[in-house]
GROMACS .gro file of C-alpha atoms in nm:
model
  319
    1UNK     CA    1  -0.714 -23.468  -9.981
    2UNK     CA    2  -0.789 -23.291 -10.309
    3UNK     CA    3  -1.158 -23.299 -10.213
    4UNK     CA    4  -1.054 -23.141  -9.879
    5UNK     CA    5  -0.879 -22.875 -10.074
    6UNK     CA    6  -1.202 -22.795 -10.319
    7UNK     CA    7  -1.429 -22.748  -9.983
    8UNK     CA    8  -1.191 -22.522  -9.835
    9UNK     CA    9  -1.224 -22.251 -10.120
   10UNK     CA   10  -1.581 -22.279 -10.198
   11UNK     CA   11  -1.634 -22.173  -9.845
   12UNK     CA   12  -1.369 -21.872  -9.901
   13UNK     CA   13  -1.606 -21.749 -10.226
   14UNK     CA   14  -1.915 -21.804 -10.025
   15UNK     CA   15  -1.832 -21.585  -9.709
   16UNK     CA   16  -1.643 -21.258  -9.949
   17UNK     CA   17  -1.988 -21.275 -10.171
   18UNK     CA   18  -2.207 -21.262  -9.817
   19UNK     CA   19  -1.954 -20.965  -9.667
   20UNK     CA   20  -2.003 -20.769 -10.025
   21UNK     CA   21  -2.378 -20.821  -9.977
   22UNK     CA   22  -2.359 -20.683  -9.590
   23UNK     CA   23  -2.155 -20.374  -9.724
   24UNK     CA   24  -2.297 -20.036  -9.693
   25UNK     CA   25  -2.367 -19.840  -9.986
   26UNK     CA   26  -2.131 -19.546  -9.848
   27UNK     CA   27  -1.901 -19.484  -9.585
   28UNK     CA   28  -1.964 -19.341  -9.260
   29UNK     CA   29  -1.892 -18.992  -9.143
   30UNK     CA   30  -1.728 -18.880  -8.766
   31UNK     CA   31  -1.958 -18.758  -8.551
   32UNK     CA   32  -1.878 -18.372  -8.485
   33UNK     CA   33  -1.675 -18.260  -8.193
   34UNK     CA   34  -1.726 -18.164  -7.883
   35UNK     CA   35  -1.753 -17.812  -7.774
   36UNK     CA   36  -1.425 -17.710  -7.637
   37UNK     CA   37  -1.399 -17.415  -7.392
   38UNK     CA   38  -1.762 -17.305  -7.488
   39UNK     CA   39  -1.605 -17.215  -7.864
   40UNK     CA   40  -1.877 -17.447  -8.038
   41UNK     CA   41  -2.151 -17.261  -7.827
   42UNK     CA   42  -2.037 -16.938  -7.951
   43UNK     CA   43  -1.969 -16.973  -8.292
   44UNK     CA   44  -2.332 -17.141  -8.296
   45UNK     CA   45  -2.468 -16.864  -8.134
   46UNK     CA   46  -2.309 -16.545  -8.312
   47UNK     CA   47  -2.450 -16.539  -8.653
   48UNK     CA   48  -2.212 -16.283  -8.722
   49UNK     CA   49  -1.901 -16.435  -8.646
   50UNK     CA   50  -1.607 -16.330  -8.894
   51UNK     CA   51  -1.478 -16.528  -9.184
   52UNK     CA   52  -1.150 -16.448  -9.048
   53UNK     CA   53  -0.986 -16.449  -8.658
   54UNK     CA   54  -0.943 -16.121  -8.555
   55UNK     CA   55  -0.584 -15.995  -8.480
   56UNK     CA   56  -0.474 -15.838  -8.156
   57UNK     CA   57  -0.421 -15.451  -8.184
   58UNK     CA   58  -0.098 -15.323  -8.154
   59UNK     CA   59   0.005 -15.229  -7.810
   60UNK     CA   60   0.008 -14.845  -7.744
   61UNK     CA   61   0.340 -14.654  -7.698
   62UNK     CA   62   0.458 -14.640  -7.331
   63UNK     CA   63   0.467 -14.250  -7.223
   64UNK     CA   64   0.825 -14.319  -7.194
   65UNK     CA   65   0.929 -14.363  -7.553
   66UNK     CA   66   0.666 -14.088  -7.667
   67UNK     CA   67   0.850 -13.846  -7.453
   68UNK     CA   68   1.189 -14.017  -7.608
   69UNK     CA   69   1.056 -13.961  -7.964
   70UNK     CA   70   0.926 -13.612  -7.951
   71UNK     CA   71   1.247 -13.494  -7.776
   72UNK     CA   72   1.439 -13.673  -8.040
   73UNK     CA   73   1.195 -13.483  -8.342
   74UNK     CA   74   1.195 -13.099  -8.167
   75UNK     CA   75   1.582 -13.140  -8.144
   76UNK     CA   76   1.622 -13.204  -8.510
   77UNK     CA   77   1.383 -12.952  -8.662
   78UNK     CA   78   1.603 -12.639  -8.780
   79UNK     CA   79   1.422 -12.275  -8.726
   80UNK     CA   80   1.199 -12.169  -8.988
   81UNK     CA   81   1.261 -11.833  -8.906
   82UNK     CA   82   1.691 -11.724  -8.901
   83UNK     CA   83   1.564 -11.382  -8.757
   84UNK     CA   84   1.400 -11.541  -8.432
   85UNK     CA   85   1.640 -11.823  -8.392
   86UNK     CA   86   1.891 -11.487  -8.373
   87UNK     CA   87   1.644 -11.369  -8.105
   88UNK     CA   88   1.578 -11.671  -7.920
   89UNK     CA   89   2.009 -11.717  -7.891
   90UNK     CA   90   2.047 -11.347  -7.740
   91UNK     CA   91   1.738 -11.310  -7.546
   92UNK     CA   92   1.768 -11.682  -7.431
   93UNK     CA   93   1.388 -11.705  -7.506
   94UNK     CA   94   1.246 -12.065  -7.636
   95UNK     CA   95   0.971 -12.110  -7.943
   96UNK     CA   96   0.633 -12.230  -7.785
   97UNK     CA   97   0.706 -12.573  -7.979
   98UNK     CA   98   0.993 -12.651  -7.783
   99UNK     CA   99   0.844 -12.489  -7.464
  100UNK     CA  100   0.561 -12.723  -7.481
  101UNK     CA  101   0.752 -13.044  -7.565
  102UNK     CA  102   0.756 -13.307  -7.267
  103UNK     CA  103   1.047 -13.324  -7.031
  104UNK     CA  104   1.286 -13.647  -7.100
  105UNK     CA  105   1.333 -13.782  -6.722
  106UNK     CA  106   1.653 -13.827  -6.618
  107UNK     CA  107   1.651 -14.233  -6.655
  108UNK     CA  108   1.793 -14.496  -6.812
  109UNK     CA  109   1.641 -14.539  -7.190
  110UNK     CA  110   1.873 -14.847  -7.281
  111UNK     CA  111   1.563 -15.089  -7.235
  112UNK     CA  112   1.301 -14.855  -7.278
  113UNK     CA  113   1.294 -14.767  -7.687
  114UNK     CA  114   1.511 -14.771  -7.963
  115UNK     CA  115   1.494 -14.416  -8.021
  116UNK     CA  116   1.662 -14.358  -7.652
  117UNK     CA  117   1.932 -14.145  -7.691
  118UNK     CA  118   2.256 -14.109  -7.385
  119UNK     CA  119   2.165 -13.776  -7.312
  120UNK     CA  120   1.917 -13.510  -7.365
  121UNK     CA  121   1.979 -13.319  -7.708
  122UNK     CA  122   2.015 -12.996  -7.431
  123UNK     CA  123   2.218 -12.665  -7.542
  124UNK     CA  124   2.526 -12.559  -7.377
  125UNK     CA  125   2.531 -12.361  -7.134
  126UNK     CA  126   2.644 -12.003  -7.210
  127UNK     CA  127   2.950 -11.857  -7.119
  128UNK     CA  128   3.019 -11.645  -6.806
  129UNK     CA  129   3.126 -11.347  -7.023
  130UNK     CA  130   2.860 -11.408  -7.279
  131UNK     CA  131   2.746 -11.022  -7.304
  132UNK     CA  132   3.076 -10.929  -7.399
  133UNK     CA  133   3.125 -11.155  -7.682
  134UNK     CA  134   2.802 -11.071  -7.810
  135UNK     CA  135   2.889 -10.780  -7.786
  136UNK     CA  136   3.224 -10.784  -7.993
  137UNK     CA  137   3.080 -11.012  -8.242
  138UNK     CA  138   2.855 -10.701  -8.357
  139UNK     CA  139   3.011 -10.504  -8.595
  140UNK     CA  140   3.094 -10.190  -8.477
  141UNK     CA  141   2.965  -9.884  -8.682
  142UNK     CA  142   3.260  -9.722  -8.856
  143UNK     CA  143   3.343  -9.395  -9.045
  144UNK     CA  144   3.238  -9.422  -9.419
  145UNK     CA  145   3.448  -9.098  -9.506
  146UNK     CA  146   3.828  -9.052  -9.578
  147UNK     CA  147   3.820  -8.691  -9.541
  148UNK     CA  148   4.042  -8.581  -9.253
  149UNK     CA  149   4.204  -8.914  -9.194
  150UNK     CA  150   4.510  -9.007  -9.150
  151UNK     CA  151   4.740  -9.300  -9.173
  152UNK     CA  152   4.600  -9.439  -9.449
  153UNK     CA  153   4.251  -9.550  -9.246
  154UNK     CA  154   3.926  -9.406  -9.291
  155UNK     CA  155   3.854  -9.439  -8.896
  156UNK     CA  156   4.103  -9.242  -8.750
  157UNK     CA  157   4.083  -8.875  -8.753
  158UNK     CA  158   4.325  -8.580  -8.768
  159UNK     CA  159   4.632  -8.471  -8.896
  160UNK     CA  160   4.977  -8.453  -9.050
  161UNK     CA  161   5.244  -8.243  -8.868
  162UNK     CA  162   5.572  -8.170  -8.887
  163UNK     CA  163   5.850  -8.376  -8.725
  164UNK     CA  164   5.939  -8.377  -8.389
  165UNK     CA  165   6.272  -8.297  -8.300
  166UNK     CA  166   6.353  -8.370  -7.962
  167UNK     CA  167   6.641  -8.311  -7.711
  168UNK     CA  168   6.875  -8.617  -7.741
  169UNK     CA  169   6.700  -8.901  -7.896
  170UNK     CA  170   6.334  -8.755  -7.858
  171UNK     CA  171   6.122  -8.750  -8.157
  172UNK     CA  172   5.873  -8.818  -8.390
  173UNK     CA  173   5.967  -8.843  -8.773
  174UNK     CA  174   5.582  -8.891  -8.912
  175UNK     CA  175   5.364  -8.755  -8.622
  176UNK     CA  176   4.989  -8.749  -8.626
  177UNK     CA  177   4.775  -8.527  -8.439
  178UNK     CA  178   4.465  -8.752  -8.362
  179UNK     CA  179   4.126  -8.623  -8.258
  180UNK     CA  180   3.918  -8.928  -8.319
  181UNK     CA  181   3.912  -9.295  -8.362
  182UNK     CA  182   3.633  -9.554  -8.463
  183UNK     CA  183   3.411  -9.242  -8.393
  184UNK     CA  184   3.531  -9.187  -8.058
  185UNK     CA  185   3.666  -8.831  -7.983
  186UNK     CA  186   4.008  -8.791  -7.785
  187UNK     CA  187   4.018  -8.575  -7.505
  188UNK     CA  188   4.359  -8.387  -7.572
  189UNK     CA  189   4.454  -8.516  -7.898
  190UNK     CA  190   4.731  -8.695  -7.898
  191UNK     CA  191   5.060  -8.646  -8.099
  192UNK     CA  192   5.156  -8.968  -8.198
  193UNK     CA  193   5.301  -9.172  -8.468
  194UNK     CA  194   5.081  -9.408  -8.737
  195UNK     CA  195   5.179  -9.721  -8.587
  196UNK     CA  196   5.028  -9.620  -8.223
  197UNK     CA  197   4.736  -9.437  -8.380
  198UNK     CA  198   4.673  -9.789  -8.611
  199UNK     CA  199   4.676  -9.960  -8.213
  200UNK     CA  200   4.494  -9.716  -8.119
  201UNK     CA  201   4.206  -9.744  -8.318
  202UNK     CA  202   4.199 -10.068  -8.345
  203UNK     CA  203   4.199 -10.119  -7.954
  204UNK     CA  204   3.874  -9.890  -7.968
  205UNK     CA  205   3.716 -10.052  -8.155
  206UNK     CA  206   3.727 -10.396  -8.044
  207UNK     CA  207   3.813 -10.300  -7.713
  208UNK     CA  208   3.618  -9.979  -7.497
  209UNK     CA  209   3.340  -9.972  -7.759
  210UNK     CA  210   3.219 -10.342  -7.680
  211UNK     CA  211   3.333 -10.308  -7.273
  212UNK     CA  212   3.134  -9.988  -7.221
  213UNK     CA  213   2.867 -10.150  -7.415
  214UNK     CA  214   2.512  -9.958  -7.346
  215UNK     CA  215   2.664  -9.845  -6.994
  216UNK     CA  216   2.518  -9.482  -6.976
  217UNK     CA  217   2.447  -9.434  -7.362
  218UNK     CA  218   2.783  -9.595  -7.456
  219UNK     CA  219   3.106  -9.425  -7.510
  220UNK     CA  220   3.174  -9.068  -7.596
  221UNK     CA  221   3.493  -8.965  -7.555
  222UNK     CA  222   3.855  -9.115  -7.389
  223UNK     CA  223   4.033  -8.927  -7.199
  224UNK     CA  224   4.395  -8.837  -7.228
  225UNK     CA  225   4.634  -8.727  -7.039
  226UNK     CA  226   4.983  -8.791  -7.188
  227UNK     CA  227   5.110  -8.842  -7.505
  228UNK     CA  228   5.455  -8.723  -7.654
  229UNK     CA  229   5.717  -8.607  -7.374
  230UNK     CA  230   6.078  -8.589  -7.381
  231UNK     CA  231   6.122  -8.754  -7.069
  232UNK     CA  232   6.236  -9.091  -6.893
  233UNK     CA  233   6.036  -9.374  -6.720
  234UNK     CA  234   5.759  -9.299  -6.446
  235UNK     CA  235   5.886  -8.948  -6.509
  236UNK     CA  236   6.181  -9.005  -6.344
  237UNK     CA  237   6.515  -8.805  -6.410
  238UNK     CA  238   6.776  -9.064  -6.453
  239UNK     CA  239   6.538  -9.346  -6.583
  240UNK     CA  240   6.534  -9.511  -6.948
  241UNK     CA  241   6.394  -9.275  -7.214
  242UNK     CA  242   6.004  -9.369  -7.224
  243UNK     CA  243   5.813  -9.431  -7.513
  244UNK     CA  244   5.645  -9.138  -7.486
  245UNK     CA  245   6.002  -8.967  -7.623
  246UNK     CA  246   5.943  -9.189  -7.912
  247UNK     CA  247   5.570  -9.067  -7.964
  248UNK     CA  248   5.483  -9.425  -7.928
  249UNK     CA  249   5.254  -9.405  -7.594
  250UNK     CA  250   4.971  -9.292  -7.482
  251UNK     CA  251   4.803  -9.265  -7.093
  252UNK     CA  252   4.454  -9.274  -7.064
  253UNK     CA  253   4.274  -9.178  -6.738
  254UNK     CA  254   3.897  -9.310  -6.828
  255UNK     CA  255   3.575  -9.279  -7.045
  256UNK     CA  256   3.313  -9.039  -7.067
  257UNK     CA  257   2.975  -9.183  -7.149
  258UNK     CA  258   2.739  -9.007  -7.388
  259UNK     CA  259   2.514  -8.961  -7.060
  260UNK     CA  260   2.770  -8.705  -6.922
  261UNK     CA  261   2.899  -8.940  -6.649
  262UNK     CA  262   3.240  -9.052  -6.681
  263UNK     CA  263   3.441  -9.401  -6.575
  264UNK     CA  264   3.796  -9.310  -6.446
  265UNK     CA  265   4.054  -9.573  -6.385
  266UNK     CA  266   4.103  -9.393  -6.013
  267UNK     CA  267   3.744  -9.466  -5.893
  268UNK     CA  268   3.640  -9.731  -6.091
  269UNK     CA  269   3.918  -9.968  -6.088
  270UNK     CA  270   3.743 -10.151  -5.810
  271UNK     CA  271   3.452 -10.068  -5.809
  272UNK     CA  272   3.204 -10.319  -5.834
  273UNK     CA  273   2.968 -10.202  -6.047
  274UNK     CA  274   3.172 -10.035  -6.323
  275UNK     CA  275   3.553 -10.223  -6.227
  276UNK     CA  276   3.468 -10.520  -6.503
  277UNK     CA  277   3.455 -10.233  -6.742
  278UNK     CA  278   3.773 -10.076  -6.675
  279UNK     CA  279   3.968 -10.382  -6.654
  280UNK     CA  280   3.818 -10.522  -6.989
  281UNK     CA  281   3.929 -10.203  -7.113
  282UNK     CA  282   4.273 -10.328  -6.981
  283UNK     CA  283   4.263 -10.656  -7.084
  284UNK     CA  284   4.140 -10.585  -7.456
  285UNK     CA  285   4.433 -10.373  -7.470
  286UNK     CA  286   4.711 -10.667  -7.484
  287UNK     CA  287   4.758 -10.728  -7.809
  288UNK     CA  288   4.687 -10.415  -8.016
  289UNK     CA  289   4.937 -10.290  -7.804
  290UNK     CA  290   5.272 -10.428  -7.667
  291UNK     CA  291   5.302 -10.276  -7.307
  292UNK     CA  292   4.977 -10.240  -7.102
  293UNK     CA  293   5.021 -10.126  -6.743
  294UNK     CA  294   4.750 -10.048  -6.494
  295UNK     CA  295   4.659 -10.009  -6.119
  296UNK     CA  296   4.825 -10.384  -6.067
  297UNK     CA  297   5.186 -10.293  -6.229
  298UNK     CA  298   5.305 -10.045  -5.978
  299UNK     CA  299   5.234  -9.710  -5.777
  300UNK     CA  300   5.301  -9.509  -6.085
  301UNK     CA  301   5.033  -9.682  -6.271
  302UNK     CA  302   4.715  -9.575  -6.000
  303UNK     CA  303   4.488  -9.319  -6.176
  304UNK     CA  304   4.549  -9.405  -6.530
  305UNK     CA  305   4.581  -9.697  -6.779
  306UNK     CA  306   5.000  -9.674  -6.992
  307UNK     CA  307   4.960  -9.831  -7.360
  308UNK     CA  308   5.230  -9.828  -7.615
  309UNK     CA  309   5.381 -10.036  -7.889
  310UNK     CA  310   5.687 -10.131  -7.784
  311UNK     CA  311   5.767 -10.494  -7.911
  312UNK     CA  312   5.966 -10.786  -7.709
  313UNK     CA  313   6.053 -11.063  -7.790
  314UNK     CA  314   5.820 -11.284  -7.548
  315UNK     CA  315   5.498 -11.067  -7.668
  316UNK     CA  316   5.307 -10.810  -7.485
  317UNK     CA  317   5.399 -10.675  -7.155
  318UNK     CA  318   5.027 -10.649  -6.936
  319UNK     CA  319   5.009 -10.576  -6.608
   0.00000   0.00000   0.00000
């Protein structure tokens, strides 16, 4: 048994020593790949091939979100220039910039960019009376010089008399005599007191200056055709005193325009070139003033336009 044992290893030494002898002296490297998809063949053949892979390029901008982005830029840029962008609001006239800037098309731009916007950064449309407010909004020229006003305002023109002393209740206790306002002459100068010549001019000015506008050179001159009277209502006998016995009205048949022509309240009323100037005339006239009656109050009220400065208690009285 124990000889049996010593065999067995000698034979174990003997085939390690003959497997170290076989070994070789260094091991063996893989064999190189395939070509896969012709990509061995090409980097073979380019001698030039890059280090590095090259990257896709960035996908160009749909026209969609261009269009999106350059409305989105001209609609935040301010005007350079505050004199044209006061141009381009009256005349309604657009810079070339913004003229030439793409069209956003009226789709949906949820999907389509982050820059999308709900709606097109568009202006308002203007107003249906936009001329007039323009209009008002300039500031009328005004009288620089205090000599020969009265009432304590430079823009109203005339003078101090003496009281009035009418039958009854009739009078004036201060009367004016007013031959201008806001540079506008008075046909038939009124005799007044301050607080209707205040209304007066201020209804003028804001008023018939910016509704006669550049109509036939502007205005030149209102007409008038009542003013003080002892007398009642509509003229009639056995009416309420008017306030024309209180020097507190005035009746005004028209304009004449600095042309020579002249707007009446008659003929022009409604008349549709020259009506919407009459009745703005009307209309401007509620609030300077706290009765305004016109060819709409009554049959007394046909050829001429009745202003005074009565108060009441649930404001001014326009018809």
């Amino acid at each position: 048994m124990r000889h049996w044992a010593w065999g067995l290893g000698i034979a174990m030494l003997l085939g390690a020593f003959a497997a170290r002898a076989e070994a070789p002296e260094s091991a063996p490297r893989p064999m190189p790949r395939p070509a896969v998809f012709g990509v061995q063949e090409l980097v073979t053949a380019s001698p030039t091939a890059p280090r590095r892979s090259l990257r896709p390029q960035p996908r160009p901008a749909p026209p969609l979100a261009e269009a999106v982005e350059a409305a989105v830029v001209a609609a935040t840029v301010q005007p350079r220039d505050p004199v044209g962008a006061l141009l381009q609001s009256l005349t309604g006239t657009r810079p070339a910039a913004a003229a030439a800037a793409p069209d956003v098309p009226d789709v949906a731009l949820s999907d389509a960019t982050a820059l999308a916007v709900a709606r097109s950064a568009r202006p308002a449309p203007r107003p249906n009376d936009f001329v007039r407010l323009a209009s008002a909004a300039v500031t009328t020229p005004r009288a620089a010089s205090r000599k020969g006003s009265v009432c304590g305002v430079a823009e109203i023109k005339g003078e101090a008399i003496a009281p009035v002393n009418g039958a009854g209740a009739c009078g004036i206790e201060a009367p004016v005599r007013v031959t201008s306002v806001s540079g506008v002459a008075l046909r038939q100068p009124p005799t007044i007191d301050c607080t209707t010549a205040k209304a007066l001019n201020d209804w003028v000015r804001k008023g018939v200056i910016p509704a006669v506008g550049n109509t036939g050179g502007g205005v030149a001159r209102i007409n008038v055709v009542a003013h003080y009277a002892c007398r009642g209502r509509n003229n009639q006998t056995r009416a309420k005193l008017s306030e024309h016995a209180f020097g507190r009205a005035v009746d005004i048949s028209g304009v004449t325009l600095k042309d020579g022509s002249t707007l009446t309240v008659l003929e022009h009323w409604r008349s549709a070139r020259f009506g919407r100037i009459i009745k703005a005339m009307h209309s401007s006239a509620c609030g300077p003033f706290g009765t305004v009656l016109g060819p709409n109050s009554d049959r007394f009220h046909q050829d001429h336009l009745h202003v005074d400065t009565a108060r009441y208690r649930g404001g001014s009285y326009c018809r």
